[in-house]
Every structure is written in C-alpha cells, then in structure tokens.
Amino acid sequence: MAHVSQSASLTSIAAYLKLAHNYDEQTALREAREVMHNLVTMRQKGFIDGWYFDEQGHLELLPSDAVLRRLGASK
C-alpha cells in the first residue's frame, strides 16, 4: 500500500462520521470536508502519503518516508 494517495473518499468519510457520531447528512458532510482538507494539507506538507480505512473501519494515515526516517532516528 506504499503508493496509496487516497483511498477513503469524502463520501466514505462522511458515511463513517454519520455512523460513528450519529450525525445528520449535512453535519457529516461538513465534518468530512474538514477532515479531507486536513488530510490533503498533511499530504502537501509531506507528513503523510495517503489515508485509508483499515479492516476495523478506522481511518489510517500512511506516514511519508521522511517522517518514518525521522521516527526511526529518534529511537
């Protein structure tokens, strides 16, 4: 999955938020837009390469190689 740039769409994030937080459609979509904006910003800054939902339905981030190197160096 190293080359995933995005596999959780705005629609799927909104659906998750609607289910997890009992949001109405409008609130879920508004919150999903904010989440998506933050994910794109983190990708543009080089912190992550992408995001996806794991097998348990949690939104997971794919850290960039640069971040992984920094984390490895701090151990």
PDB file of C-alpha atoms in Angstrom:
ATOM      1  CA  MET A   1       0.000   0.000   0.000  1.00  0.00           C
ATOM      2  CA  ALA A   2       3.006   2.274  -0.259  1.00  0.00           C
ATOM      3  CA  HIS A   3       1.644   4.166  -3.252  1.00  0.00           C
ATOM      4  CA  VAL A   4      -1.842   4.953  -1.922  1.00  0.00           C
ATOM      5  CA  SER A   5      -2.512   8.653  -2.177  1.00  0.00           C
ATOM      6  CA  GLN A   6      -6.132   8.450  -1.123  1.00  0.00           C
ATOM      7  CA  SER A   7      -8.468   5.527  -0.792  1.00  0.00           C
ATOM      8  CA  ALA A   8     -11.015   6.905   1.643  1.00  0.00           C
ATOM      9  CA  SER A   9     -13.213   9.315  -0.280  1.00  0.00           C
ATOM     10  CA  LEU A  10     -15.136  12.288   1.051  1.00  0.00           C
ATOM     11  CA  THR A  11     -18.311  10.211   0.771  1.00  0.00           C
ATOM     12  CA  SER A  12     -16.896   7.296   2.754  1.00  0.00           C
ATOM     13  CA  ILE A  13     -15.519   9.602   5.449  1.00  0.00           C
ATOM     14  CA  ALA A  14     -18.929  11.304   5.717  1.00  0.00           C
ATOM     15  CA  ALA A  15     -20.641   7.910   5.971  1.00  0.00           C
ATOM     16  CA  TYR A  16     -18.238   6.871   8.732  1.00  0.00           C
ATOM     17  CA  LEU A  17     -18.838  10.097  10.677  1.00  0.00           C
ATOM     18  CA  LYS A  18     -22.588   9.746  10.251  1.00  0.00           C
ATOM     19  CA  LEU A  19     -22.498   6.237  11.661  1.00  0.00           C
ATOM     20  CA  ALA A  20     -19.878   6.763  14.377  1.00  0.00           C
ATOM     21  CA  HIS A  21     -21.251  10.048  15.714  1.00  0.00           C
ATOM     22  CA  ASN A  22     -24.911   9.803  14.719  1.00  0.00           C
ATOM     23  CA  TYR A  23     -24.549  12.949  12.576  1.00  0.00           C
ATOM     24  CA  ASP A  24     -27.197  14.032  10.132  1.00  0.00           C
ATOM     25  CA  GLU A  25     -26.209  14.099   6.458  1.00  0.00           C
ATOM     26  CA  GLN A  26     -25.351  17.796   6.376  1.00  0.00           C
ATOM     27  CA  THR A  27     -23.226  17.707   9.532  1.00  0.00           C
ATOM     28  CA  ALA A  28     -21.420  14.548   8.408  1.00  0.00           C
ATOM     29  CA  LEU A  29     -20.571  16.109   5.052  1.00  0.00           C
ATOM     30  CA  ARG A  30     -19.377  19.359   6.631  1.00  0.00           C
ATOM     31  CA  GLU A  31     -17.147  17.473   9.084  1.00  0.00           C
ATOM     32  CA  ALA A  32     -15.877  15.153   6.334  1.00  0.00           C
ATOM     33  CA  ARG A  33     -14.854  18.181   4.258  1.00  0.00           C
ATOM     34  CA  GLU A  34     -12.822  19.470   7.188  1.00  0.00           C
ATOM     35  CA  VAL A  35     -11.200  16.061   7.710  1.00  0.00           C
ATOM     36  CA  MET A  36     -10.404  15.812   3.992  1.00  0.00           C
ATOM     37  CA  HIS A  37      -8.952  19.327   3.968  1.00  0.00           C
ATOM     38  CA  ASN A  38      -6.684  18.429   6.898  1.00  0.00           C
ATOM     39  CA  LEU A  39      -5.590  15.172   5.241  1.00  0.00           C
ATOM     40  CA  VAL A  40      -4.713  16.963   1.998  1.00  0.00           C
ATOM     41  CA  THR A  41      -2.802  19.621   3.955  1.00  0.00           C
ATOM     42  CA  MET A  42      -0.799  16.951   5.795  1.00  0.00           C
ATOM     43  CA  ARG A  43      -0.018  15.274   2.466  1.00  0.00           C
ATOM     44  CA  GLN A  44       1.046  18.578   0.879  1.00  0.00           C
ATOM     45  CA  LYS A  45       3.363  19.263   3.823  1.00  0.00           C
ATOM     46  CA  GLY A  46       4.966  15.855   3.380  1.00  0.00           C
ATOM     47  CA  PHE A  47       3.766  14.320   6.635  1.00  0.00           C
ATOM     48  CA  ILE A  48       1.663  11.580   5.027  1.00  0.00           C
ATOM     49  CA  ASP A  49       1.465   9.881   1.655  1.00  0.00           C
ATOM     50  CA  GLY A  50      -2.218   8.966   1.953  1.00  0.00           C
ATOM     51  CA  TRP A  51      -5.073   7.578   4.013  1.00  0.00           C
ATOM     52  CA  TYR A  52      -7.451   4.628   4.008  1.00  0.00           C
ATOM     53  CA  PHE A  53      -9.917   2.725   6.168  1.00  0.00           C
ATOM     54  CA  ASP A  54      -8.429  -0.366   7.810  1.00  0.00           C
ATOM     55  CA  GLU A  55     -10.183  -3.710   8.333  1.00  0.00           C
ATOM     56  CA  GLN A  56     -11.811  -2.440  11.549  1.00  0.00           C
ATOM     57  CA  GLY A  57     -13.144   0.660   9.809  1.00  0.00           C
ATOM     58  CA  HIS A  58     -10.665   3.100  11.347  1.00  0.00           C
ATOM     59  CA  LEU A  59      -9.216   5.879   9.237  1.00  0.00           C
ATOM     60  CA  GLU A  60      -5.483   5.207   8.978  1.00  0.00           C
ATOM     61  CA  LEU A  61      -2.735   7.512   7.776  1.00  0.00           C
ATOM     62  CA  LEU A  62       0.230   6.411   5.684  1.00  0.00           C
ATOM     63  CA  PRO A  63       3.239   8.320   7.001  1.00  0.00           C
ATOM     64  CA  SER A  64       5.694   9.611   4.427  1.00  0.00           C
ATOM     65  CA  ASP A  65       9.161   8.089   4.104  1.00  0.00           C
ATOM     66  CA  ALA A  66      10.646  11.308   5.519  1.00  0.00           C
ATOM     67  CA  VAL A  67       8.503  11.028   8.642  1.00  0.00           C
ATOM     68  CA  LEU A  68       9.334   7.349   9.043  1.00  0.00           C
ATOM     69  CA  ARG A  69      13.058   8.142   8.803  1.00  0.00           C
ATOM     70  CA  ARG A  70      12.714  10.826  11.482  1.00  0.00           C
ATOM     71  CA  LEU A  71      10.791   8.470  13.740  1.00  0.00           C
ATOM     72  CA  GLY A  72      13.414   5.787  13.217  1.00  0.00           C
ATOM     73  CA  ALA A  73      16.217   8.205  14.025  1.00  0.00           C
ATOM     74  CA  SER A  74      14.602   9.216  17.312  1.00  0.00           C
ATOM     75  CA  LYS A  75      14.541   5.647  18.661  1.00  0.00           C
TER      76      LYS A  75
END
